[in-house]
């Protein structure tokens, strides 16, 4: 399939505020995150939006695979960032993605994008230290058209349920420039400007949840650093470990 990607219009919107920014579209790669991490190790530190029409080894959080089909959107934004406190970046990215796509989308801590309790988009953030600075690789995968459950207990949600006919290039056009803006805003102001928007879309708030370490409790939103607050029989627990996952019980 040959797609027409809005590389030029994204570049025009982003480059004035992000010197050295480029957009690159590949037909196939193992993973856009893996490729950007390879390039960082090879010394390529300019900001880059790398889009792949297909990935052969897409990666998700917690060491999981990320399966996508030919209608999916898969891309990574790589850029150097200077900030003391990185906690909460993944929430800010989730807020940006959900806000750019549709008012009905919710966020499942830390940054899964959900439609009616089904996953519509996933985000994987990785960083590399280069001398005194850090380079962030922000990978986003969006399900565009309906697809089978393929080993999952429920079929994933798709953006076309909300926006019939939308395709991957149109989705990228909606996401890219606001994402860069959100990340640059986070670099200066931290999570504070995103918190209210996260709370408005919080899919877990007030619900009974189970953590991957077996703990049960009730989700009570997030704190100022982006940690998930869970009321358990042992009191209020703050979950900030990237290694813990959470799921609603109802
Ligand atoms: C998750 O939900 O676990 C995160 C999924 C992230 C998937 C995207 S697709 C583009 C980028 N490249 C990858 O290999 N992963 C991210």
GROMACS .gro file of N, CA and C in nm, residues 138-195:
model
  174
  138UNK      N    1   0.985   0.873   2.211
  138UNK     CA    2   0.844   0.859   2.250
  138UNK      C    3   0.771   0.785   2.139
  139UNK      N    4   0.742   0.658   2.161
  139UNK     CA    5   0.679   0.575   2.058
  139UNK      C    6   0.529   0.568   2.078
  140UNK      N    7   0.456   0.582   1.968
  140UNK     CA    8   0.310   0.580   1.975
  140UNK      C    9   0.256   0.482   1.871
  141UNK      N   10   0.166   0.395   1.915
  141UNK     CA   11   0.099   0.304   1.822
  141UNK      C   12  -0.051   0.323   1.834
  142UNK      N   13  -0.119   0.346   1.721
  142UNK     CA   14  -0.264   0.370   1.724
  142UNK      C   15  -0.333   0.268   1.634
  143UNK      N   16  -0.437   0.201   1.687
  143UNK     CA   17  -0.518   0.112   1.605
  143UNK      C   18  -0.616   0.197   1.525
  144UNK      N   19  -0.606   0.189   1.395
  144UNK     CA   20  -0.692   0.275   1.313
  144UNK      C   21  -0.821   0.202   1.272
  145UNK      N   22  -0.808   0.080   1.219
  145UNK     CA   23  -0.927   0.004   1.176
  145UNK      C   24  -0.948  -0.114   1.270
  146UNK      N   25  -1.070  -0.165   1.274
  146UNK     CA   26  -1.103  -0.278   1.362
  146UNK      C   27  -1.016  -0.398   1.326
  147UNK      N   28  -0.973  -0.472   1.426
  147UNK     CA   29  -0.901  -0.597   1.397
  147UNK      C   30  -0.934  -0.701   1.502
  148UNK      N   31  -0.890  -0.825   1.473
  148UNK     CA   32  -0.925  -0.937   1.562
  148UNK      C   33  -0.850  -0.929   1.695
  149UNK      N   34  -0.901  -1.005   1.792
  149UNK     CA   35  -0.841  -1.004   1.926
  149UNK      C   36  -0.700  -1.066   1.926
  150UNK      N   37  -0.672  -1.161   1.838
  150UNK     CA   38  -0.541  -1.229   1.827
  150UNK      C   39  -0.474  -1.253   1.962
  151UNK      N   40  -0.534  -1.342   2.041
  151UNK     CA   41  -0.472  -1.378   2.168
  151UNK      C   42  -0.510  -1.288   2.284
  152UNK      N   43  -0.568  -1.173   2.255
  152UNK     CA   44  -0.613  -1.084   2.363
  152UNK      C   45  -0.755  -1.126   2.404
  153UNK      N   46  -0.791  -1.099   2.530
  153UNK     CA   47  -0.924  -1.142   2.574
  153UNK      C   48  -1.035  -1.060   2.508
  154UNK      N   49  -1.009  -0.932   2.482
  154UNK     CA   50  -1.108  -0.853   2.407
  154UNK      C   51  -1.039  -0.788   2.287
  155UNK      N   52  -1.114  -0.771   2.180
  155UNK     CA   53  -1.057  -0.707   2.061
  155UNK      C   54  -1.021  -0.563   2.095
  156UNK      N   55  -0.910  -0.511   2.040
  156UNK     CA   56  -0.875  -0.372   2.068
  156UNK      C   57  -0.974  -0.275   2.005
  157UNK      N   58  -0.980  -0.155   2.056
  157UNK     CA   59  -1.065  -0.051   1.997
  157UNK      C   60  -0.993   0.008   1.876
  158UNK      N   61  -1.070   0.074   1.791
  158UNK     CA   62  -1.006   0.137   1.676
  158UNK      C   63  -1.059   0.280   1.660
  159UNK      N   64  -0.974   0.365   1.605
  159UNK     CA   65  -1.010   0.507   1.590
  159UNK      C   66  -1.126   0.525   1.493
  160UNK      N   67  -1.138   0.435   1.396
  160UNK     CA   68  -1.248   0.449   1.299
  160UNK      C   69  -1.386   0.429   1.363
  161UNK      N   70  -1.391   0.371   1.484
  161UNK     CA   71  -1.520   0.362   1.555
  161UNK      C   72  -1.570   0.503   1.587
  162UNK      N   73  -1.477   0.594   1.612
  162UNK     CA   74  -1.513   0.731   1.647
  162UNK      C   75  -1.507   0.824   1.527
  163UNK      N   76  -1.412   0.798   1.439
  163UNK     CA   77  -1.390   0.886   1.324
  163UNK      C   78  -1.388   0.799   1.198
  164UNK      N   79  -1.509   0.763   1.147
  164UNK     CA   80  -1.515   0.671   1.034
  164UNK      C   81  -1.434   0.724   0.916
  165UNK      N   82  -1.355   0.635   0.856
  165UNK     CA   83  -1.281   0.672   0.736
  165UNK      C   84  -1.143   0.731   0.761
  166UNK      N   85  -1.112   0.763   0.886
  166UNK     CA   86  -0.979   0.824   0.911
  166UNK      C   87  -0.870   0.720   0.881
  167UNK      N   88  -0.758   0.767   0.829
  167UNK     CA   89  -0.647   0.674   0.801
  167UNK      C   90  -0.523   0.713   0.881
  168UNK      N   91  -0.416   0.636   0.864
  168UNK     CA   92  -0.296   0.659   0.946
  168UNK      C   93  -0.231   0.796   0.919
  169UNK      N   94  -0.216   0.838   0.792
  169UNK     CA   95  -0.157   0.970   0.769
  169UNK      C   96  -0.240   1.083   0.830
  170UNK      N   97  -0.372   1.075   0.820
  170UNK     CA   98  -0.456   1.180   0.881
  170UNK      C   99  -0.442   1.180   1.033
  171UNK      N  100  -0.427   1.061   1.089
  171UNK     CA  101  -0.410   1.051   1.234
  171UNK      C  102  -0.277   1.113   1.276
  172UNK      N  103  -0.173   1.086   1.198
  172UNK     CA  104  -0.042   1.145   1.230
  172UNK      C  105  -0.048   1.298   1.222
  173UNK      N  106  -0.120   1.347   1.123
  173UNK     CA  107  -0.134   1.492   1.108
  173UNK      C  108  -0.198   1.554   1.233
  174UNK      N  109  -0.296   1.485   1.290
  174UNK     CA  110  -0.359   1.536   1.412
  174UNK      C  111  -0.265   1.532   1.531
  175UNK      N  112  -0.182   1.426   1.536
  175UNK     CA  113  -0.105   1.402   1.659
  175UNK      C  114   0.028   1.477   1.668
  176UNK      N  115   0.099   1.487   1.554
  176UNK     CA  116   0.243   1.518   1.561
  176UNK      C  117   0.276   1.654   1.622
  177UNK      N  118   0.225   1.761   1.563
  177UNK     CA  119   0.265   1.894   1.612
  177UNK      C  120   0.220   1.918   1.757
  178UNK      N  121   0.094   1.882   1.793
  178UNK     CA  122   0.056   1.899   1.934
  178UNK      C  123   0.141   1.817   2.029
  179UNK      N  124   0.188   1.700   1.983
  179UNK     CA  125   0.272   1.616   2.070
  179UNK      C  126   0.405   1.686   2.098
  180UNK      N  127   0.466   1.740   1.994
  180UNK     CA  128   0.593   1.812   2.014
  180UNK      C  129   0.570   1.929   2.110
  181UNK      N  130   0.461   2.001   2.088
  181UNK     CA  131   0.431   2.117   2.174
  181UNK      C  132   0.412   2.073   2.320
  182UNK      N  133   0.341   1.961   2.338
  182UNK     CA  134   0.315   1.913   2.475
  182UNK      C  135   0.447   1.874   2.542
  183UNK      N  136   0.534   1.807   2.469
  183UNK     CA  137   0.660   1.762   2.529
  183UNK      C  138   0.748   1.883   2.565
  184UNK      N  139   0.752   1.982   2.478
  184UNK     CA  140   0.832   2.102   2.507
  184UNK      C  141   0.772   2.178   2.626
  185UNK      N  142   0.639   2.175   2.637
  185UNK     CA  143   0.573   2.241   2.751
  185UNK      C  144   0.608   2.167   2.880
  186UNK      N  145   0.605   2.035   2.872
  186UNK     CA  146   0.640   1.954   2.989
  186UNK      C  147   0.784   1.983   3.031
  187UNK      N  148   0.872   2.003   2.933
  187UNK     CA  149   1.013   2.029   2.963
  187UNK      C  150   1.028   2.153   3.051
  188UNK      N  151   0.942   2.252   3.027
  188UNK     CA  152   0.951   2.378   3.101
  188UNK      C  153   0.866   2.375   3.230
  189UNK      N  154   0.745   2.323   3.219
  189UNK     CA  155   0.649   2.338   3.328
  189UNK      C  156   0.619   2.210   3.405
  190UNK      N  157   0.670   2.097   3.358
  190UNK     CA  158   0.641   1.970   3.426
  190UNK      C  159   0.497   1.925   3.403
  191UNK      N  160   0.449   1.842   3.494
  191UNK     CA  161   0.318   1.778   3.474
  191UNK      C  162   0.199   1.870   3.508
  192UNK      N  163   0.225   1.973   3.587
  192UNK     CA  164   0.115   2.056   3.640
  192UNK      C  165   0.010   2.096   3.535
  193UNK      N  166   0.051   2.150   3.418
  193UNK     CA  167  -0.053   2.193   3.323
  193UNK      C  168  -0.134   2.080   3.262
  194UNK      N  169  -0.092   1.955   3.283
  194UNK     CA  170  -0.160   1.841   3.222
  194UNK      C  171  -0.251   1.767   3.320
  195UNK      N  172  -0.234   1.796   3.450
  195UNK     CA  173  -0.301   1.713   3.551
  195UNK      C  174  -0.454   1.716   3.541
   0.00000   0.00000   0.00000
